[in-house]
Amino acid sequence: MESTSFNLGLAMLDDARGFREAAAAVSSVLLRRFGTHRLDLVEDAVQDAFVAATRRWPLQGAPQQPLAWLIRVAERWYLDRLRPERRLAPDADVHLESAPAPDPSATPEGEDDQLRLLFMCCHPSLSAESRVALTLKTVAQLSVDEIGRLLCAAPSAVAQRIVRAKRSLHDVRPSFVVPEGEALVARLDDVLAVVYAIFTAGHLPTADESQRRMELCGEALRLVRLLLASPATATADGQALAALLYFTSARLPANSDEAVVSLAQQDRSRWHQRAIAMGARALAASATGTQRTRYHLEAEIACLHVTSPTYADTPWDRIVAVYDDLLRSTPTPAIQLARLVALAEAGHAAVALEELEAQRLGLERALGDWAGWPAAMGFLHERAGDFSTASGFYHQALTFDIPEPVRRFWEDARDRLGGSRAP
């Protein structure tokens, strides 16, 4: 028993995943007991408890119930910080001696607590950006620097989003519960949107971050599985989002830190077949609903890609038709542009360029600050056979601040077409 508890305790300290799960569990207990309005104090107390554990356990051995020990010490630190007239004890042993036995209710409730934590981080009082940052900080237990690298944002900007989120929670004081009834329906949309945003940040290529991107995609999949495991939050929309995440993540092994590999050039034998199978099951399960949401339609597009034996077998006309449906429900500039790319791949590049010119003003206004905009223009002109113009647009995309693997990919595209320097 002692050996088991020792190993479990050290896993919480040395293993990144073990630490994150334990820290989230301890945070949940404190939030459930003391409320959500002092999230900053909860985080400080949890951090102090782990610091105390790193000093004590390797020398004296981990307690038989490591998680209960952490909860007990974190609770004491939290209460001490609420009493400004008292000095914090310099050694954790003082807390252990003076701390009462934990309340029976002050124990982790597993997935229920994780759901409560997720819904708190996605509270409607928070901005979309703050929800993503706070979820990664509080649920995934990532550092501000890690979040900044994964979201391609300055750590200072991430820190500000988290500070604003905590300030909003302090003012609103939301209950640490999973909503019910109509409130759950409305809030669940926000939660799914955050999970989708986390996954999107994970599967986009960044420099030297392959492992971290895989971890971020894995965290998004863990969160959606968490939602699907509870009857209250298991919905057709969630199943569709899970399918989309599985299908998209299945293709990640075909890329690397060193290079972006186009869909046409990817080695499909490297695609994760188990993820594709799980995506197919989730997509089938999503058909129980009465509506086809954006998650259903995007999952269907992703499914058509991963189930095509070769790139030449891709049913581009069907994909364009699904994009047409998607635009009716979610008419965003990014989806408009993706549809035009699919239309060109279907062999209708001239038509795609005609439609692009008709939509160009609005698309450029919305997407002009994104490197993918001139790159997509280059692709469409390349498919139409206007190689000089295409090369110029690829060069324009290279003027943006972009990850090195993406830069090399677009440089190759530009140079392959003659290396023109102006659109």
Coordinates of C-alpha atoms in Angstrom, one line a residue:
M1 CA 0.0 0.0 0.0
E2 CA 2.8 2.4 1.0
S3 CA 4.6 1.7 -2.3
T4 CA 1.4 2.3 -4.3
S5 CA 0.7 5.6 -2.6
F6 CA 4.3 6.7 -3.0
N7 CA 4.3 6.0 -6.7
L8 CA 0.9 7.7 -7.1
G9 CA 2.1 10.7 -5.2
L10 CA 5.3 11.0 -7.3
A11 CA 3.2 10.7 -10.5
M12 CA 1.3 13.8 -9.5
L13 CA 4.6 15.6 -9.1
D14 CA 6.7 14.3 -12.0
D15 CA 4.2 13.3 -14.7
A16 CA 2.8 16.3 -16.6
R17 CA -0.6 14.6 -17.2
G18 CA -0.8 13.4 -13.6
F19 CA 0.0 16.8 -12.3
R20 CA -2.6 18.5 -14.5
E21 CA -5.3 16.0 -13.5
A22 CA -4.6 16.3 -9.8
A23 CA -4.3 20.1 -9.9
A24 CA -7.6 20.4 -11.7
A25 CA -9.2 18.0 -9.2
V26 CA -8.0 20.0 -6.2
S27 CA -9.1 23.2 -7.8
S28 CA -12.5 21.8 -8.3
V29 CA -12.9 20.9 -4.7
L30 CA -11.9 24.3 -3.5
L31 CA -14.2 26.1 -6.0
R32 CA -17.1 23.9 -5.0
R33 CA -16.5 24.5 -1.3
F34 CA -15.5 28.2 -1.3
G35 CA -17.1 29.6 -4.5
T36 CA -15.9 30.8 -7.9
H37 CA -15.3 34.4 -7.1
R38 CA -11.7 34.0 -5.9
L39 CA -10.3 31.8 -8.6
D40 CA -6.9 33.6 -8.2
L41 CA -6.7 32.5 -4.5
V42 CA -7.7 29.0 -5.4
E43 CA -4.9 28.8 -8.0
D44 CA -2.4 30.2 -5.5
A45 CA -3.5 27.7 -2.8
V46 CA -3.2 24.7 -5.2
Q47 CA 0.2 25.8 -6.3
D48 CA 1.4 26.2 -2.7
A49 CA 0.0 22.7 -1.9
F50 CA 2.1 21.2 -4.7
V51 CA 5.2 23.1 -3.7
A52 CA 4.8 21.7 -0.2
A53 CA 4.4 18.2 -1.7
T54 CA 7.6 18.5 -3.7
R55 CA 9.5 19.4 -0.6
R56 CA 8.0 16.7 1.7
W57 CA 7.1 13.6 -0.3
P58 CA 10.5 12.7 -1.9
L59 CA 12.0 12.8 1.6
Q60 CA 9.3 11.5 3.9
G61 CA 7.2 9.5 1.5
A62 CA 3.9 10.3 -0.1
P63 CA 0.8 9.9 2.2
Q64 CA -1.6 7.0 1.6
Q65 CA -4.1 9.4 0.1
P66 CA -2.0 11.9 -1.9
L67 CA -5.0 13.8 -3.4
A68 CA -6.7 14.2 0.0
W69 CA -3.4 15.5 1.4
L70 CA -3.2 18.1 -1.4
I71 CA -6.8 19.1 -0.9
R72 CA -6.3 19.5 2.9
V73 CA -3.2 21.6 2.5
A74 CA -4.7 23.7 -0.3
E75 CA -7.8 24.4 1.8
R76 CA -5.6 25.6 4.7
W77 CA -3.6 27.9 2.5
Y78 CA -6.8 29.3 1.0
L79 CA -8.2 30.1 4.4
D80 CA -5.0 31.6 5.5
R81 CA -4.9 33.9 2.5
L82 CA -8.4 35.2 3.5
R83 CA -7.0 36.3 6.9
P84 CA -4.6 39.1 6.1
E85 CA -3.8 39.6 9.8
R86 CA -2.2 36.1 9.9
R87 CA 1.1 35.4 8.5
L88 CA 1.4 32.4 6.2
A89 CA 3.2 29.6 7.9
P90 CA 6.7 29.1 6.3
D91 CA 6.4 25.3 6.4
A92 CA 3.7 23.0 5.2
D93 CA 3.9 20.9 8.3
V94 CA 2.3 23.7 10.3
H95 CA -0.7 23.4 8.0
L96 CA -0.8 19.7 8.3
E97 CA -0.8 19.8 12.1
S98 CA -3.5 22.5 12.3
A99 CA -5.7 21.5 9.4
P100 CA -8.9 19.6 10.3
A101 CA -9.8 16.3 8.6
P102 CA -11.3 17.0 5.2
D103 CA -15.0 17.5 5.0
P104 CA -16.6 14.4 3.4
S105 CA -18.0 16.7 0.7
A106 CA -14.6 18.2 0.0
T107 CA -13.5 15.3 -2.2
P108 CA -13.1 15.2 -6.0
E109 CA -16.2 14.1 -7.9
G110 CA -14.3 13.1 -11.0
E111 CA -15.9 13.9 -14.3
D112 CA -18.7 15.9 -12.6
D113 CA -16.2 18.3 -11.2
Q114 CA -14.4 18.5 -14.5
L115 CA -17.7 19.4 -16.2
R116 CA -18.4 22.1 -13.6
L117 CA -14.9 23.5 -14.1
L118 CA -15.4 23.6 -17.9
F119 CA -18.8 25.3 -17.7
M120 CA -17.3 27.9 -15.2
C121 CA -14.5 28.7 -17.7
C122 CA -17.1 29.1 -20.5
H123 CA -19.4 31.4 -18.5
P124 CA -21.3 33.8 -20.8
S125 CA -19.9 36.9 -19.0
L126 CA -16.5 36.1 -20.6
S127 CA -15.3 36.9 -24.1
A128 CA -14.7 34.1 -26.5
E129 CA -10.9 34.6 -26.3
S130 CA -11.0 34.7 -22.5
R131 CA -13.0 31.4 -22.4
V132 CA -10.4 29.6 -24.4
A133 CA -7.5 31.0 -22.4
L134 CA -9.1 30.3 -19.0
T135 CA -10.1 26.8 -20.0
L136 CA -6.5 26.0 -21.0
K137 CA -5.2 27.5 -17.8
T138 CA -7.7 26.1 -15.3
V139 CA -9.0 22.8 -16.9
A140 CA -5.9 21.8 -18.8
Q141 CA -3.5 23.4 -16.2
L142 CA -1.2 24.9 -18.9
S143 CA 1.1 27.8 -18.1
V144 CA 0.6 31.2 -19.6
D145 CA 3.7 30.8 -21.7
E146 CA 2.5 27.4 -23.0
I147 CA -0.9 28.9 -23.9
G148 CA 0.7 31.8 -25.7
R149 CA 2.8 29.4 -27.8
L150 CA -0.1 27.3 -28.7
L151 CA -2.5 30.2 -29.5
C152 CA 0.3 32.1 -31.3
A153 CA -0.3 35.0 -28.8
A154 CA 2.0 37.0 -26.6
P155 CA 2.1 35.7 -23.0
S156 CA 1.2 39.2 -21.8
A157 CA -1.9 39.1 -24.0
V158 CA -2.9 35.7 -22.7
A159 CA -2.3 36.9 -19.1
Q160 CA -4.6 39.9 -19.7
R161 CA -7.4 37.6 -21.0
I162 CA -7.1 35.5 -17.9
V163 CA -7.0 38.5 -15.6
R164 CA -10.2 39.9 -17.2
A165 CA -11.9 36.5 -17.0
K166 CA -11.1 36.2 -13.3
R167 CA -12.3 39.7 -12.7
S168 CA -15.6 38.9 -14.4
L169 CA -16.1 35.7 -12.4
H170 CA -15.4 37.7 -9.2
D171 CA -18.1 40.1 -10.1
V172 CA -20.7 37.6 -11.4
R173 CA -20.0 34.9 -8.8
P174 CA -21.4 32.0 -10.9
S175 CA -22.4 28.8 -9.2
F176 CA -20.0 25.9 -9.5
V177 CA -22.6 23.6 -11.2
V178 CA -23.5 22.2 -14.6
P179 CA -26.6 24.2 -15.8
E180 CA -29.9 22.5 -16.3
G181 CA -32.8 22.9 -18.7
E182 CA -32.8 25.7 -21.2
A183 CA -29.8 27.3 -19.5
L184 CA -27.8 24.1 -20.3
V185 CA -28.8 24.2 -24.0
A186 CA -27.6 27.8 -24.3
R187 CA -24.4 27.3 -22.3
L188 CA -23.5 24.0 -24.1
D189 CA -23.1 25.8 -27.4
D190 CA -20.5 28.1 -25.8
V191 CA -18.6 25.1 -24.3
L192 CA -18.6 23.3 -27.7
A193 CA -17.3 26.5 -29.4
V194 CA -14.4 26.7 -26.9
V195 CA -13.5 23.0 -27.4
Y196 CA -13.6 23.6 -31.2
A197 CA -11.4 26.7 -30.8
I198 CA -8.9 24.8 -28.7
F199 CA -8.7 22.0 -31.3
T200 CA -8.3 24.5 -34.2
A201 CA -5.4 26.1 -32.4
G202 CA -3.9 22.6 -32.0
H203 CA -4.1 21.3 -35.5
L204 CA -2.8 24.4 -37.3
P205 CA 1.0 24.2 -38.1
T206 CA 3.4 26.1 -35.8
A207 CA 7.1 26.1 -35.6
D208 CA 8.8 23.3 -33.6
E209 CA 5.6 22.5 -31.7
S210 CA 4.4 19.2 -33.1
Q211 CA 4.2 17.5 -29.7
R212 CA 2.5 20.4 -28.1
R213 CA 0.0 20.6 -30.9
M214 CA -0.8 16.9 -30.5
E215 CA -1.3 17.5 -26.8
L216 CA -3.6 20.4 -27.4
C217 CA -5.7 18.3 -29.9
G218 CA -5.7 15.5 -27.3
E219 CA -7.0 17.9 -24.7
A220 CA -9.8 19.0 -27.0
L221 CA -10.8 15.4 -27.6
R222 CA -10.6 14.7 -23.9
L223 CA -13.0 17.6 -23.2
V224 CA -15.5 16.5 -25.8
R225 CA -15.4 12.9 -24.5
L226 CA -16.0 14.3 -21.1
L227 CA -19.2 16.0 -22.4
L228 CA -20.4 12.9 -24.2
A229 CA -19.8 10.7 -21.0
S230 CA -22.5 12.6 -19.1
P231 CA -26.2 12.1 -20.1
A232 CA -26.9 15.7 -19.4
T233 CA -24.3 17.0 -21.9
A234 CA -24.2 14.2 -24.4
T235 CA -25.8 15.7 -27.5
A236 CA -25.9 15.1 -31.2
D237 CA -23.9 18.3 -31.7
G238 CA -21.2 17.0 -29.3
Q239 CA -21.0 13.7 -31.3
A240 CA -20.7 15.7 -34.5
L241 CA -17.9 17.8 -33.0
A242 CA -16.2 14.6 -31.7
A243 CA -16.3 13.2 -35.3
L244 CA -14.8 16.3 -36.7
L245 CA -12.0 16.2 -34.2
Y246 CA -11.3 12.5 -34.7
F247 CA -11.2 12.8 -38.5
T248 CA -9.0 15.9 -38.5
S249 CA -6.6 14.6 -35.9
A250 CA -6.2 11.4 -37.8
R251 CA -4.2 13.3 -40.5
L252 CA -1.8 15.0 -38.1
P253 CA 0.9 12.3 -38.2
A254 CA 1.4 13.0 -41.9
N255 CA 2.9 16.4 -41.1
S256 CA 5.9 17.2 -39.0
D257 CA 7.8 20.1 -37.4
E258 CA 10.1 20.4 -40.4
A259 CA 7.5 20.6 -43.2
V260 CA 3.9 21.2 -44.1
V261 CA 2.7 18.4 -46.4
S262 CA -0.2 19.2 -48.7
L263 CA -3.2 16.9 -48.6
A264 CA -2.3 15.7 -52.1
Q265 CA 1.2 14.7 -51.0
Q266 CA 0.4 13.2 -47.6
D267 CA 1.3 9.5 -47.0
R268 CA -2.2 8.2 -46.2
S269 CA -0.7 5.1 -44.6
R270 CA 0.4 7.3 -41.8
W271 CA -3.1 8.5 -41.0
H272 CA -4.4 7.2 -37.7
Q273 CA -7.0 4.5 -38.7
R274 CA -8.4 4.0 -35.2
A275 CA -9.2 7.8 -35.0
I276 CA -10.9 7.5 -38.4
A277 CA -13.0 4.6 -37.1
M278 CA -13.9 6.4 -33.9
G279 CA -14.9 9.5 -36.0
A280 CA -17.2 7.3 -38.2
R281 CA -18.9 6.0 -35.0
A282 CA -19.3 9.5 -33.6
L283 CA -20.7 10.8 -36.9
A284 CA -23.2 8.0 -37.0
A285 CA -24.3 8.7 -33.5
S286 CA -24.7 12.4 -34.3
A287 CA -27.5 11.5 -36.8
T288 CA -29.9 11.1 -33.9
G289 CA -30.6 14.8 -33.8
T290 CA -33.1 16.8 -35.8
Q291 CA -30.7 19.4 -37.1
R292 CA -27.5 19.4 -39.1
T293 CA -25.3 22.0 -37.4
R294 CA -21.9 23.3 -38.6
Y295 CA -20.2 20.5 -36.7
H296 CA -22.2 17.9 -38.6
L297 CA -21.4 19.5 -41.9
E298 CA -17.7 20.1 -41.2
A299 CA -17.4 16.5 -39.9
E300 CA -19.0 15.3 -43.2
I301 CA -16.4 17.2 -45.2
A302 CA -13.6 15.8 -43.0
C303 CA -15.1 12.3 -43.4
L304 CA -15.1 12.6 -47.2
H305 CA -11.4 13.5 -47.1
V306 CA -10.2 10.7 -44.8
T307 CA -12.2 8.0 -46.4
S308 CA -10.9 8.7 -49.9
P309 CA -8.3 6.0 -50.8
T310 CA -6.2 8.5 -52.8
Y311 CA -6.2 12.3 -53.3
A312 CA -7.5 11.7 -56.9
D313 CA -10.5 9.8 -55.4
T314 CA -11.6 12.8 -53.3
P315 CA -15.3 13.6 -54.2
W316 CA -14.8 17.3 -54.6
D317 CA -18.2 18.0 -56.1
R318 CA -19.8 16.4 -53.0
I319 CA -17.6 18.5 -50.8
V320 CA -18.6 21.7 -52.6
A321 CA -22.3 20.7 -52.1
V322 CA -21.7 20.3 -48.3
Y323 CA -20.0 23.7 -48.3
D324 CA -23.1 25.1 -49.9
D325 CA -25.2 23.8 -47.0
L326 CA -22.6 25.0 -44.5
L327 CA -22.7 28.5 -46.0
R328 CA -26.5 28.6 -45.5
S329 CA -26.1 28.0 -41.8
T330 CA -22.7 29.6 -41.1
P331 CA -22.0 32.3 -43.8
T332 CA -18.5 33.2 -42.7
P333 CA -15.7 34.6 -45.0
A334 CA -13.4 31.7 -44.1
I335 CA -16.0 29.1 -45.2
Q336 CA -16.7 31.1 -48.3
L337 CA -13.0 30.9 -49.2
A338 CA -12.8 27.2 -48.4
R339 CA -15.7 26.5 -50.7
L340 CA -13.9 28.4 -53.5
V341 CA -10.8 26.3 -53.0
A342 CA -12.9 23.1 -53.1
L343 CA -14.6 24.3 -56.2
A344 CA -11.3 24.8 -57.9
E345 CA -10.2 21.3 -56.8
A346 CA -13.4 20.0 -58.4
G347 CA -12.1 21.2 -61.8
H348 CA -14.0 24.5 -61.9
A349 CA -11.1 27.0 -61.2
A350 CA -12.4 29.5 -63.7
V351 CA -15.8 29.6 -62.0
A352 CA -14.1 29.8 -58.6
L353 CA -12.2 32.9 -59.8
E354 CA -15.3 34.5 -61.2
E355 CA -17.1 34.0 -57.9
L356 CA -14.0 35.2 -56.0
E357 CA -14.0 38.5 -57.9
A358 CA -17.7 39.0 -57.1
Q359 CA -17.0 38.4 -53.4
R360 CA -13.4 39.8 -53.3
L361 CA -14.1 43.2 -51.6
G362 CA -15.9 41.6 -48.6
L363 CA -13.5 38.7 -48.3
E364 CA -10.5 40.9 -48.5
R365 CA -11.9 43.2 -45.8
A366 CA -12.5 40.3 -43.5
L367 CA -9.4 38.2 -44.3
G368 CA -6.9 40.7 -45.6
D369 CA -4.8 40.6 -42.4
W370 CA -4.5 36.8 -42.6
A371 CA -1.6 35.2 -44.5
G372 CA -4.0 32.5 -45.7
W373 CA -5.8 35.0 -47.9
P374 CA -3.1 35.7 -50.5
A375 CA -2.0 32.1 -50.3
A376 CA -5.6 31.0 -51.2
M377 CA -5.6 33.6 -54.0
G378 CA -2.3 32.1 -55.3
F379 CA -3.8 28.6 -55.2
L380 CA -6.9 29.6 -57.2
H381 CA -4.9 31.4 -59.8
E382 CA -2.5 28.4 -60.0
R383 CA -5.4 26.0 -60.6
A384 CA -6.7 28.4 -63.3
G385 CA -3.3 28.3 -65.1
D386 CA -2.3 31.9 -64.3
F387 CA 1.1 30.9 -62.8
S388 CA 2.7 34.4 -62.8
T389 CA -0.2 35.9 -60.8
A390 CA -0.3 32.9 -58.5
S391 CA 3.4 33.2 -57.8
G392 CA 3.0 36.8 -56.9
F393 CA 0.2 36.0 -54.4
Y394 CA 2.4 33.3 -52.8
H395 CA 5.1 35.9 -52.4
Q396 CA 2.6 38.3 -50.8
A397 CA 1.7 35.6 -48.3
L398 CA 5.4 35.3 -47.4
T399 CA 5.5 39.0 -46.2
F400 CA 3.4 37.9 -43.1
D401 CA 4.8 36.7 -39.9
I402 CA 4.2 32.9 -40.3
P403 CA 5.7 29.7 -38.9
E404 CA 8.8 28.5 -40.6
P405 CA 7.3 25.2 -42.0
V406 CA 4.5 27.2 -43.6
R407 CA 7.0 29.7 -45.0
R408 CA 9.0 26.9 -46.6
F409 CA 5.8 25.4 -48.1
W410 CA 4.8 28.7 -49.7
E411 CA 8.3 29.5 -50.9
D412 CA 8.3 26.2 -52.7
A413 CA 5.0 27.0 -54.3
R414 CA 6.2 30.4 -55.4
D415 CA 9.5 29.2 -56.7
R416 CA 7.9 26.3 -58.5
L417 CA 5.8 28.8 -60.5
G418 CA 8.7 31.1 -61.5
G419 CA 9.2 33.2 -58.3
S420 CA 7.4 36.3 -59.4
R421 CA 7.7 39.0 -56.8
A422 CA 4.5 40.9 -57.3
P423 CA 0.8 40.0 -57.6

